mmCIF file of C-alpha atoms in Angstrom:
data_model
loop_
_atom_site.group_PDB
_atom_site.id
_atom_site.type_symbol
_atom_site.label_atom_id
_atom_site.label_comp_id
_atom_site.label_asym_id
_atom_site.label_seq_id
_atom_site.Cartn_x
_atom_site.Cartn_y
_atom_site.Cartn_z
ATOM 1 C CA UNK A 1 62.601 -5.901 -140.328
ATOM 2 C CA UNK A 2 60.901 -9.269 -140.189
ATOM 3 C CA UNK A 3 58.858 -11.007 -137.550
ATOM 4 C CA UNK A 4 60.163 -14.205 -136.228
ATOM 5 C CA UNK A 5 56.746 -16.424 -135.429
ATOM 6 C CA UNK A 6 59.025 -18.939 -133.398
ATOM 7 C CA UNK A 7 59.193 -16.349 -130.502
ATOM 8 C CA UNK A 8 56.293 -16.319 -128.181
ATOM 9 C CA UNK A 9 57.331 -13.442 -126.037
ATOM 10 C CA UNK A 10 55.360 -9.977 -127.054
ATOM 11 C CA UNK A 11 57.607 -7.568 -128.346
ATOM 12 C CA UNK A 12 60.757 -9.711 -129.186
ATOM 13 C CA UNK A 13 61.636 -9.995 -132.799
ATOM 14 C CA UNK A 14 64.636 -11.178 -134.901
ATOM 15 C CA UNK A 15 65.922 -9.212 -137.630
ATOM 16 C CA UNK A 16 67.276 -10.430 -140.941
ATOM 17 C CA UNK A 17 70.954 -10.490 -139.196
ATOM 18 C CA UNK A 18 69.300 -12.921 -136.739
ATOM 19 C CA UNK A 19 69.692 -10.436 -134.037
ATOM 20 C CA UNK A 20 67.295 -10.180 -131.520
ATOM 21 C CA UNK A 21 65.467 -7.005 -130.781
ATOM 22 C CA UNK A 22 63.117 -6.192 -128.047
ATOM 23 C CA UNK A 23 60.317 -3.495 -129.452
ATOM 24 C CA UNK A 24 58.307 -1.266 -127.074
ATOM 25 C CA UNK A 25 54.810 -2.066 -127.410
ATOM 26 C CA UNK A 26 52.397 0.875 -128.027
ATOM 27 C CA UNK A 27 49.301 1.378 -125.973
ATOM 28 C CA UNK A 28 46.165 1.288 -127.701
ATOM 29 C CA UNK A 29 45.739 5.124 -127.336
ATOM 30 C CA UNK A 30 48.900 5.897 -129.044
ATOM 31 C CA UNK A 31 48.209 3.599 -132.018
ATOM 32 C CA UNK A 32 44.716 5.255 -132.551
ATOM 33 C CA UNK A 33 46.469 8.658 -132.880
ATOM 34 C CA UNK A 34 49.062 7.381 -135.255
ATOM 35 C CA UNK A 35 46.672 5.545 -137.518
ATOM 36 C CA UNK A 36 44.376 8.756 -137.113
ATOM 37 C CA UNK A 37 47.408 10.932 -138.446
ATOM 38 C CA UNK A 38 48.199 8.595 -140.985
ATOM 39 C CA UNK A 39 44.731 9.055 -142.528
ATOM 40 C CA UNK A 40 44.800 12.654 -142.277
ATOM 41 C CA UNK A 41 48.044 12.848 -143.984
ATOM 42 C CA UNK A 42 46.794 10.759 -146.495
ATOM 43 C CA UNK A 43 43.933 12.471 -147.017
ATOM 44 C CA UNK A 44 45.625 15.748 -147.479
ATOM 45 C CA UNK A 45 47.994 14.247 -149.716
ATOM 46 C CA UNK A 46 45.171 13.139 -151.936
ATOM 47 C CA UNK A 47 43.402 16.623 -151.867
ATOM 48 C CA UNK A 48 46.803 18.409 -152.828
ATOM 49 C CA UNK A 49 47.428 15.953 -155.654
ATOM 50 C CA UNK A 50 43.952 16.534 -156.901
ATOM 51 C CA UNK A 51 44.018 19.945 -156.601
ATOM 52 C CA UNK A 52 47.315 20.165 -158.704
ATOM 53 C CA UNK A 53 46.022 17.963 -161.318
ATOM 54 C CA UNK A 54 43.104 20.107 -161.832
ATOM 55 C CA UNK A 55 45.297 23.105 -161.932
ATOM 56 C CA UNK A 56 47.741 21.516 -164.328
ATOM 57 C CA UNK A 57 44.699 20.653 -166.679
ATOM 58 C CA UNK A 58 43.374 24.312 -166.142
ATOM 59 C CA UNK A 59 46.777 25.842 -167.209
ATOM 60 C CA UNK A 60 46.955 23.506 -169.942
ATOM 61 C CA UNK A 61 43.599 24.347 -171.385
ATOM 62 C CA UNK A 62 43.985 27.905 -171.013
ATOM 63 C CA UNK A 63 47.345 27.951 -173.047
ATOM 64 C CA UNK A 64 45.859 25.881 -175.771
ATOM 65 C CA UNK A 65 43.073 28.224 -175.993
ATOM 66 C CA UNK A 66 45.306 31.159 -176.206
ATOM 67 C CA UNK A 67 47.308 29.675 -179.027
ATOM 68 C CA UNK A 68 44.343 28.595 -180.979
ATOM 69 C CA UNK A 69 42.549 31.989 -180.570
ATOM 70 C CA UNK A 70 45.976 33.649 -181.567
ATOM 71 C CA UNK A 71 46.399 31.427 -184.547
ATOM 72 C CA UNK A 72 42.701 32.331 -185.703
ATOM 73 C CA UNK A 73 43.422 35.883 -185.552
ATOM 74 C CA UNK A 74 46.786 35.719 -187.126
ATOM 75 C CA UNK A 75 44.993 33.824 -190.004
ATOM 76 C CA UNK A 76 42.317 36.699 -190.373
ATOM 77 C CA UNK A 77 44.932 39.450 -190.348
ATOM 78 C CA UNK A 78 46.836 37.659 -192.939
ATOM 79 C CA UNK A 79 43.575 37.205 -195.016
ATOM 80 C CA UNK A 80 42.848 41.050 -194.449
ATOM 81 C CA UNK A 81 46.270 42.023 -194.983
ATOM 82 C CA UNK A 82 46.767 43.943 -191.919
ATOM 83 C CA UNK A 83 50.368 44.695 -190.427
ATOM 84 C CA UNK A 84 52.384 43.101 -187.457
ATOM 85 C CA UNK A 85 51.043 39.818 -188.098
ATOM 86 C CA UNK A 86 54.400 38.144 -186.952
ATOM 87 C CA UNK A 87 54.250 40.397 -183.728
ATOM 88 C CA UNK A 88 50.867 39.633 -182.953
ATOM 89 C CA UNK A 89 51.471 35.706 -183.300
ATOM 90 C CA UNK A 90 54.590 35.813 -181.324
ATOM 91 C CA UNK A 91 53.058 37.731 -178.595
ATOM 92 C CA UNK A 92 50.060 34.924 -178.485
ATOM 93 C CA UNK A 93 52.180 32.018 -178.634
ATOM 94 C CA UNK A 94 54.680 33.349 -175.950
ATOM 95 C CA UNK A 95 51.568 33.915 -173.481
ATOM 96 C CA UNK A 96 50.094 30.409 -174.445
ATOM 97 C CA UNK A 97 53.858 28.805 -173.954
ATOM 98 C CA UNK A 98 53.833 30.779 -170.393
ATOM 99 C CA UNK A 99 50.741 29.108 -169.293
ATOM 100 C CA UNK A 100 51.858 25.541 -170.415
ATOM 101 C CA UNK A 101 55.115 26.365 -168.797
ATOM 102 C CA UNK A 102 53.415 26.987 -165.430
ATOM 103 C CA UNK A 103 51.639 23.601 -165.831
ATOM 104 C CA UNK A 104 54.872 21.967 -166.285
ATOM 105 C CA UNK A 105 56.176 23.638 -163.082
ATOM 106 C CA UNK A 106 53.137 22.555 -161.263
ATOM 107 C CA UNK A 107 53.532 19.080 -162.540
ATOM 108 C CA UNK A 108 57.065 18.836 -160.995
ATOM 109 C CA UNK A 109 55.154 18.812 -157.469
ATOM 110 C CA UNK A 110 53.236 15.291 -158.378
ATOM 111 C CA UNK A 111 56.021 13.350 -160.101
ATOM 112 C CA UNK A 112 57.206 10.440 -157.924
ATOM 113 C CA UNK A 113 60.077 8.744 -159.995
ATOM 114 C CA UNK A 114 63.171 10.221 -161.386
ATOM 115 C CA UNK A 115 62.519 9.347 -164.969
ATOM 116 C CA UNK A 116 59.538 11.434 -164.574
ATOM 117 C CA UNK A 117 61.519 14.389 -162.965
ATOM 118 C CA UNK A 118 63.701 14.166 -166.026
ATOM 119 C CA UNK A 119 61.122 14.229 -168.573
ATOM 120 C CA UNK A 120 59.359 17.227 -166.769
ATOM 121 C CA UNK A 121 62.851 18.784 -166.734
ATOM 122 C CA UNK A 122 63.160 18.425 -170.476
ATOM 123 C CA UNK A 123 59.909 19.589 -171.343
ATOM 124 C CA UNK A 124 60.323 23.035 -168.784
ATOM 125 C CA UNK A 125 63.734 23.464 -170.783
ATOM 126 C CA UNK A 126 62.294 23.342 -174.145
ATOM 127 C CA UNK A 127 59.481 25.624 -173.446
ATOM 128 C CA UNK A 128 61.570 28.076 -171.627
ATOM 129 C CA UNK A 129 63.899 28.185 -174.677
ATOM 130 C CA UNK A 130 60.768 28.658 -176.906
ATOM 131 C CA UNK A 131 59.512 31.644 -174.764
ATOM 132 C CA UNK A 132 62.865 33.292 -174.657
ATOM 133 C CA UNK A 133 63.296 32.938 -178.562
ATOM 134 C CA UNK A 134 59.613 34.342 -179.000
ATOM 135 C CA UNK A 135 60.378 37.463 -176.589
ATOM 136 C CA UNK A 136 63.598 38.147 -178.487
ATOM 137 C CA UNK A 137 61.442 38.148 -181.794
ATOM 138 C CA UNK A 138 58.803 40.348 -180.191
ATOM 139 C CA UNK A 139 61.431 43.025 -178.931
ATOM 140 C CA UNK A 140 63.238 42.881 -182.261
ATOM 141 C CA UNK A 141 59.723 43.119 -184.004
ATOM 142 C CA UNK A 142 58.910 46.168 -181.940
ATOM 143 C CA UNK A 143 62.332 47.851 -182.433
ATOM 144 C CA UNK A 144 61.862 47.509 -186.205
ATOM 145 C CA UNK A 145 58.302 48.781 -186.190
ATOM 146 C CA UNK A 146 59.578 51.783 -184.227
ATOM 147 C CA UNK A 147 62.441 52.527 -186.597
ATOM 148 C CA UNK A 148 60.014 52.178 -189.637
ATOM 149 C CA UNK A 149 57.472 54.550 -187.886
ATOM 150 C CA UNK A 150 60.444 57.003 -187.273
ATOM 151 C CA UNK A 151 61.490 56.904 -190.936
ATOM 152 C CA UNK A 152 58.099 57.360 -192.186
ATOM 153 C CA UNK A 153 57.339 60.244 -189.896
ATOM 154 C CA UNK A 154 60.836 61.693 -190.750
ATOM 155 C CA UNK A 155 60.049 61.387 -194.771
ATOM 156 C CA UNK A 156 56.635 62.919 -194.013
ATOM 157 C CA UNK A 157 58.061 65.892 -192.087
ATOM 158 C CA UNK A 158 60.853 66.438 -194.678
ATOM 159 C CA UNK A 159 58.450 66.221 -197.613
ATOM 160 C CA UNK A 160 56.093 68.633 -195.609
ATOM 161 C CA UNK A 161 58.725 70.975 -194.894
ATOM 162 C CA UNK A 162 59.631 71.105 -198.822
ATOM 163 C CA UNK A 163 56.101 71.368 -200.008
ATOM 164 C CA UNK A 164 55.651 73.931 -197.418
ATOM 165 C CA UNK A 165 58.521 76.082 -198.966
ATOM 166 C CA UNK A 166 57.218 76.086 -202.474
ATOM 167 C CA UNK A 167 53.762 77.019 -201.278
ATOM 168 C CA UNK A 168 54.819 80.207 -199.396
ATOM 169 C CA UNK A 169 53.891 83.533 -200.724
ATOM 170 C CA UNK A 170 56.876 85.590 -201.588
ATOM 171 C CA UNK A 171 57.851 87.997 -198.642
ATOM 172 C CA UNK A 172 56.844 91.366 -199.050
ATOM 173 C CA UNK A 173 59.387 94.309 -199.018
ATOM 174 C CA UNK A 174 57.567 95.638 -195.733
ATOM 175 C CA UNK A 175 58.615 92.352 -193.954
ATOM 176 C CA UNK A 176 61.849 91.443 -195.967
ATOM 177 C CA UNK A 177 64.162 93.187 -193.635
ATOM 178 C CA UNK A 178 62.629 91.373 -190.661
ATOM 179 C CA UNK A 179 63.303 87.963 -192.294
ATOM 180 C CA UNK A 180 66.584 88.421 -193.459
ATOM 181 C CA UNK A 181 69.570 87.910 -190.935
#
């Protein structure tokens, strides 16, 4: 609404469509309250935006630290030839990506334009897909590890039974009747 300066009467303005509009004047008291509310809202908006930006940075840094530590541990496990390197790496990467996904979700609070929303949505989708793939790999790795452990324990128990049969002393005649069925 544009104010037409040709009118000298207070509270009467002409809109862009050349309509005359009479606006009720506010008292000084209500103008003071409205301006104070505007200041409080702007202050709270600024505090919220700063807090969210701090939380975003914190989550990003924690995610990067976790991924870095996991990478160093994975390299150490590879050099020392330990088992389950892939499973350990997948768990660490998954945890780090979850922190980074949390920071992207927080970022949606402070975006202002549609372009930023689309970029953040794309990043969230990509990180969610990566997290799901890592969880799938972890689940399959754990199932394979359990299957290998079950096979090795079964083979060990079968070997122990066979070795145990060879090492048994022959049954004496005294107990022979009790052992036969």
